Coordinates of C-alpha atoms in Angstrom, one line a residue:
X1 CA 4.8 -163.0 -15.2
X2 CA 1.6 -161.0 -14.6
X3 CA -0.1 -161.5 -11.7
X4 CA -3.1 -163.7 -10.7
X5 CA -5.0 -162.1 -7.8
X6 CA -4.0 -158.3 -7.4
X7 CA -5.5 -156.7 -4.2
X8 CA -5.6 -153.6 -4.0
X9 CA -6.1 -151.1 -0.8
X10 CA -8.7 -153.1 0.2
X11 CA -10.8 -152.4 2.9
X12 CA -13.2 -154.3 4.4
X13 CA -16.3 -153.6 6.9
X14 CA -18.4 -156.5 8.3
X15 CA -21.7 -154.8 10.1
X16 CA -20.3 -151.5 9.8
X17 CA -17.4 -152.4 11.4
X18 CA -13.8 -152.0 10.1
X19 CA -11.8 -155.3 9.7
X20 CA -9.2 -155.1 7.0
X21 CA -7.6 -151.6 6.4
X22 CA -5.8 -151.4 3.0
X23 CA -4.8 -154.7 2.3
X24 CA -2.3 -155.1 -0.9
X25 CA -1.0 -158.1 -1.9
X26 CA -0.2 -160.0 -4.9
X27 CA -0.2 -164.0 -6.1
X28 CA 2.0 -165.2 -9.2
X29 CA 0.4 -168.1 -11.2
X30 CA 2.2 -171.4 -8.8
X31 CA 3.1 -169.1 -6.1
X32 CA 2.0 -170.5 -2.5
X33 CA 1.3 -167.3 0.2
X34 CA 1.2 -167.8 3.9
X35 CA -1.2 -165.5 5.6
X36 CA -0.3 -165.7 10.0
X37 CA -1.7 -163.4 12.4
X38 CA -3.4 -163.5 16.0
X39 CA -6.8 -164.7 16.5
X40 CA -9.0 -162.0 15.4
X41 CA -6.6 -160.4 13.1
X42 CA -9.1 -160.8 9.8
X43 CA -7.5 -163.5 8.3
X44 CA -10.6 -165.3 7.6
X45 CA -12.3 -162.2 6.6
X46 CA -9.6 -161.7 4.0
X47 CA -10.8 -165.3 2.5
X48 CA -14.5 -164.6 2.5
X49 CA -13.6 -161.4 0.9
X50 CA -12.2 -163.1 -2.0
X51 CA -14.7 -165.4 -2.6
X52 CA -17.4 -163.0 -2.6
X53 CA -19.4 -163.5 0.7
X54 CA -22.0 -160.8 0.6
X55 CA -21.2 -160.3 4.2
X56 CA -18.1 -158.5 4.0
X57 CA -18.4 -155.1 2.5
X58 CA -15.9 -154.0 0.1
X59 CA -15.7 -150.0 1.0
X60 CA -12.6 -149.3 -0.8
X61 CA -10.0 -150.8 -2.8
X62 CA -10.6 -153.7 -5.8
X63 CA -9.8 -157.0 -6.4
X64 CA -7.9 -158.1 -9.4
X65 CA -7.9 -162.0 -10.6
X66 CA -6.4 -163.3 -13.7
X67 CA -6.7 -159.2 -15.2
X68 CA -10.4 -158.5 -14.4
X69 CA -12.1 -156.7 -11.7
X70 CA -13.9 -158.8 -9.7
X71 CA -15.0 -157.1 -6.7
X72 CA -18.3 -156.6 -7.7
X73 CA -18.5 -160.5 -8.5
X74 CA -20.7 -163.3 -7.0
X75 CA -19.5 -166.3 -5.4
X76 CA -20.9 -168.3 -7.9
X77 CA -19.0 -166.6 -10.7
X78 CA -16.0 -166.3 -9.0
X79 CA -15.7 -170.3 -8.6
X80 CA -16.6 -170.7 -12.3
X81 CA -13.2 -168.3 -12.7
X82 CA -11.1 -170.7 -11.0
X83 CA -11.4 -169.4 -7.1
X84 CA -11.9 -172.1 -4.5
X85 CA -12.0 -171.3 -0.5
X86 CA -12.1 -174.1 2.1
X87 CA -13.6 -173.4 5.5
X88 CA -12.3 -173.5 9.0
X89 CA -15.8 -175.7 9.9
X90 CA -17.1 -177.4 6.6
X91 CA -20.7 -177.7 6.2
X92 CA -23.3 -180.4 6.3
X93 CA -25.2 -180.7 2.9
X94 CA -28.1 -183.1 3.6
X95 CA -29.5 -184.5 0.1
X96 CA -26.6 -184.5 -1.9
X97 CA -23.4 -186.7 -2.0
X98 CA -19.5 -185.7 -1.9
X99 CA -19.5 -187.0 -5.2
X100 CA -23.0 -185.7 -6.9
X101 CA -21.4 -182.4 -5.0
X102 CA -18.3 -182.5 -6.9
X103 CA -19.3 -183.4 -10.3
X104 CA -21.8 -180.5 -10.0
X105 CA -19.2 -178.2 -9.2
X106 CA -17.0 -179.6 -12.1
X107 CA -20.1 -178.8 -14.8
X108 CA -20.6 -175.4 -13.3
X109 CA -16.7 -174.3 -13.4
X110 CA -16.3 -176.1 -17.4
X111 CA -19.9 -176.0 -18.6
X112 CA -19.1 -179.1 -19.9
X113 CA -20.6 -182.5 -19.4
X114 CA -18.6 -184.6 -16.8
X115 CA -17.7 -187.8 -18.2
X116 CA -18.7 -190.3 -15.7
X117 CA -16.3 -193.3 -15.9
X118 CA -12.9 -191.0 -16.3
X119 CA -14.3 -188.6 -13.2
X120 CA -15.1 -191.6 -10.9
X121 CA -11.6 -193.0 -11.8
X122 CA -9.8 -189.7 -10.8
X123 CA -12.3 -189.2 -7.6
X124 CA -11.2 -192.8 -6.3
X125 CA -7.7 -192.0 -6.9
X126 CA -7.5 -189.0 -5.2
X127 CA -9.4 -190.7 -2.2
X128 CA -6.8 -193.0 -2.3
X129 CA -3.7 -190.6 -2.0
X130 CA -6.1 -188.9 0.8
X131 CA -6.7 -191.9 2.5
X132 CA -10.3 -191.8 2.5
X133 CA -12.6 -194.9 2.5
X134 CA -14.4 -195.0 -1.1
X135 CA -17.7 -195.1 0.4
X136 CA -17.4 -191.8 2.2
X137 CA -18.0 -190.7 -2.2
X138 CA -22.1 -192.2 -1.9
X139 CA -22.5 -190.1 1.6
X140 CA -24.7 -187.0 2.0
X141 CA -21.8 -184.3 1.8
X142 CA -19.8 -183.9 5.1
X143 CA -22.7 -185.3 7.3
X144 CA -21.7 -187.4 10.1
X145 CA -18.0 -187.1 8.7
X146 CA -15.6 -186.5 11.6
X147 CA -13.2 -182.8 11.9
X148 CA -10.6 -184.8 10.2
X149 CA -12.8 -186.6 7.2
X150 CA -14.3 -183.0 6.3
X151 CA -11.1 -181.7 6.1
X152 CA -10.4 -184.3 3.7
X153 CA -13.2 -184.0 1.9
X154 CA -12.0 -179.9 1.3
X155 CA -8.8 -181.0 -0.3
X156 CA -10.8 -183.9 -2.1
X157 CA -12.7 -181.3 -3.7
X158 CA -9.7 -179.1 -4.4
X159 CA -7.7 -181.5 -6.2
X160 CA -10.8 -182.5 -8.0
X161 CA -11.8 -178.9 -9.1
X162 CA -8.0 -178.2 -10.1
X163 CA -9.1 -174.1 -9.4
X164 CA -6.4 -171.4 -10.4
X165 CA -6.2 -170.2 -6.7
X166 CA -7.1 -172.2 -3.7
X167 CA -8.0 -170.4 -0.4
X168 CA -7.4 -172.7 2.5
X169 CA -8.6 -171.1 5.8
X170 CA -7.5 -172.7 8.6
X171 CA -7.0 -176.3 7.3
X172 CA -5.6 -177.7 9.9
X173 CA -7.5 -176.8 12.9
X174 CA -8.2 -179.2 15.3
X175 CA -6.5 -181.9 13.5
X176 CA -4.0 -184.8 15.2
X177 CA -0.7 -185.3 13.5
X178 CA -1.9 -187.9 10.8
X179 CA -4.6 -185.7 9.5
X180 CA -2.1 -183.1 9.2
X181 CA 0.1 -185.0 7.4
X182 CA -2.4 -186.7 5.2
X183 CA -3.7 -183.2 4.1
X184 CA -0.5 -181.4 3.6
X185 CA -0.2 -184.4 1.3
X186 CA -3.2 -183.4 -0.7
X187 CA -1.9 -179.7 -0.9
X188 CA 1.2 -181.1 -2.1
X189 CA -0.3 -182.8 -4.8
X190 CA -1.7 -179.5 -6.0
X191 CA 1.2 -177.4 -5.9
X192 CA 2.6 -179.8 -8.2
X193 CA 0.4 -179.0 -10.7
X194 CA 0.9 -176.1 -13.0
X195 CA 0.1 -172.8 -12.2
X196 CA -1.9 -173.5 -9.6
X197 CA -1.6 -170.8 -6.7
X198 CA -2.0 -171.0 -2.6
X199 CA -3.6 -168.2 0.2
X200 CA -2.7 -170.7 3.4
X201 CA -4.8 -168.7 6.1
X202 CA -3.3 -170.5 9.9
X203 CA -2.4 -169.2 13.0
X204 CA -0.1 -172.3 13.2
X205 CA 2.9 -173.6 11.2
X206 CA 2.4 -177.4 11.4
X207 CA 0.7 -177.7 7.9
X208 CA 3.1 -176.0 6.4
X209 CA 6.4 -177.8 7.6
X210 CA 6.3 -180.3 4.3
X211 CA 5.2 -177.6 2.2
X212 CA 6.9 -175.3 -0.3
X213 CA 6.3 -171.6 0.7
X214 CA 7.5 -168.5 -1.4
X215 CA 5.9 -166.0 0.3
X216 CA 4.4 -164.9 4.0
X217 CA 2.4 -162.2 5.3
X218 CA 1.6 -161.2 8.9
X219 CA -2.0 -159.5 9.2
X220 CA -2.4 -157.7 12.9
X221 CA -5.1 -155.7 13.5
X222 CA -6.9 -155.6 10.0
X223 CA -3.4 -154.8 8.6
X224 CA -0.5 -156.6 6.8
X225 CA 2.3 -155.2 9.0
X226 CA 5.1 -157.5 7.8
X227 CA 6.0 -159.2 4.2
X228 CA 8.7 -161.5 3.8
X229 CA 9.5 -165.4 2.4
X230 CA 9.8 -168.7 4.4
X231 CA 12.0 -167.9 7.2
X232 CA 9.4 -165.3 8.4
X233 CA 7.7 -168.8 9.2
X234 CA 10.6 -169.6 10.9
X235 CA 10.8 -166.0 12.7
X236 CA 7.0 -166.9 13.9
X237 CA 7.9 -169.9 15.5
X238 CA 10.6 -168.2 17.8
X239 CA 9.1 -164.9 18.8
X240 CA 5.3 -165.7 18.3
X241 CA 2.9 -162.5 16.9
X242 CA 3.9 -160.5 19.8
X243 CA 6.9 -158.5 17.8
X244 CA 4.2 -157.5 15.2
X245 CA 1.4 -156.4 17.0
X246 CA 3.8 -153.0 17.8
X247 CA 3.9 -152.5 13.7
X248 CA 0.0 -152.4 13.5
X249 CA -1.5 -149.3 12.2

């Protein structure tokens, strides 16, 4: 099986600062990565990386999705390629609603018209599974939602979009124990679909203790200082970060 995403000795400045330090790392097609570090580590970095934020300055290394070079890519066209990050804090968009938002998204990543009555049908399904009221669809996106409704919201639009990798940075911070459960539900949904691969950014465990995990990395420092499968997860939870930082570069 050839690869999806194929970093390669990246490195990363952000205001002429060094944050990631030859990163390598590799996602199968269905694969689900955990990526676990301290606060500060460049975890998030690593995500906005992917997805193209002009922010984060490539300085060495490429990245490799579905066999193309991409480093040089926008945002833009890296979501019409099948990339999809959440954010830790999901923005307000005045003017538009979740659902206007999503159908958008869906023409941009098929150039294809949406069909109106099959996408509304799937949209109130997947609310449903989410446990989102229906009329949170007609509201201006994320604005006035609470921490846990734009978090739902994030995995609406992820199991709506269906992208080849899904970034999720942080999902479930500063969420109670229902919210975590309902969105590890949504995640579930989509590793049962084909193909589709995972980057899990956290600093915590608790999303991930219902979901399938084939692979984790520990990022200290701007480096990935450890590699392993699930029961590195498990190795976290005992002994905390403070083992790795030593192995940092």
């Amino acid at each position: 099986m050839s690869n999806l995403l194929d970093i390669q000795n990246l490195s990363v400045n952000v205001e002429q600062k060094q944050v990631l330090k030859g990163i390598n790392l590799s996602v199968n097609p269905g694969e689900t990565h955990v990526l676990m570090g301290p606060n500060g580590a460049g975890k998030s970095t690593l995500g906005y990386t992917l997805m193209g934020n002009p922010r984060y300055t490539v300085t060495d290394g490429k990245i490799m999705f579905d066999g193309e070079d991409i480093t040089e890519l926008s945002p833009d066209k890296r979501a019409a390629k099948g990339i999809f990050l959440s954010f830790q804090q999901p923005l307000e968009v005045p003017g538009i609603s979740l659902e206007s938002f999503i159908r958008n998204a869906l023409h941009q990543q098929t150039g294809e018209r949406v069909k109106l009555f099959q996408f509304q049908k799937q949209l109130r399904a997947m609310m449903q599974l989410l446990n989102m009221d229906e009329s949170y669809a007609g509201r201006d996106l994320n604005v006035g939602f609470s921490g846990g409704e734009r978090k739902k919201s994030e995995i609406l639009q992820l199991l709506m979009l269906n992208p080849k990798l899904a970034i999720l940075d942080e999902t479930d911070s500063g969420l109670d124990v229902d919210a975590v459960r309902t969105v590890s539900k949504g995640i579930e949904e989509y590793q049962k679909r084909q193909n589709g691969a995972l980057i899990i950014i956290t600093h915590s465990t608790r999303i991930l203790e219902s979901l399938h995990v084939d692979k984790t990395h520990v990022l200290v420092k701007g480096s990935i200082v450890r590699d392993g499968d699930s029961s590195l997860v498990d190795e976290i939870n005992a002994n905390g970060f403070e083992s790795f930082v030593g192995d940092s570069k």
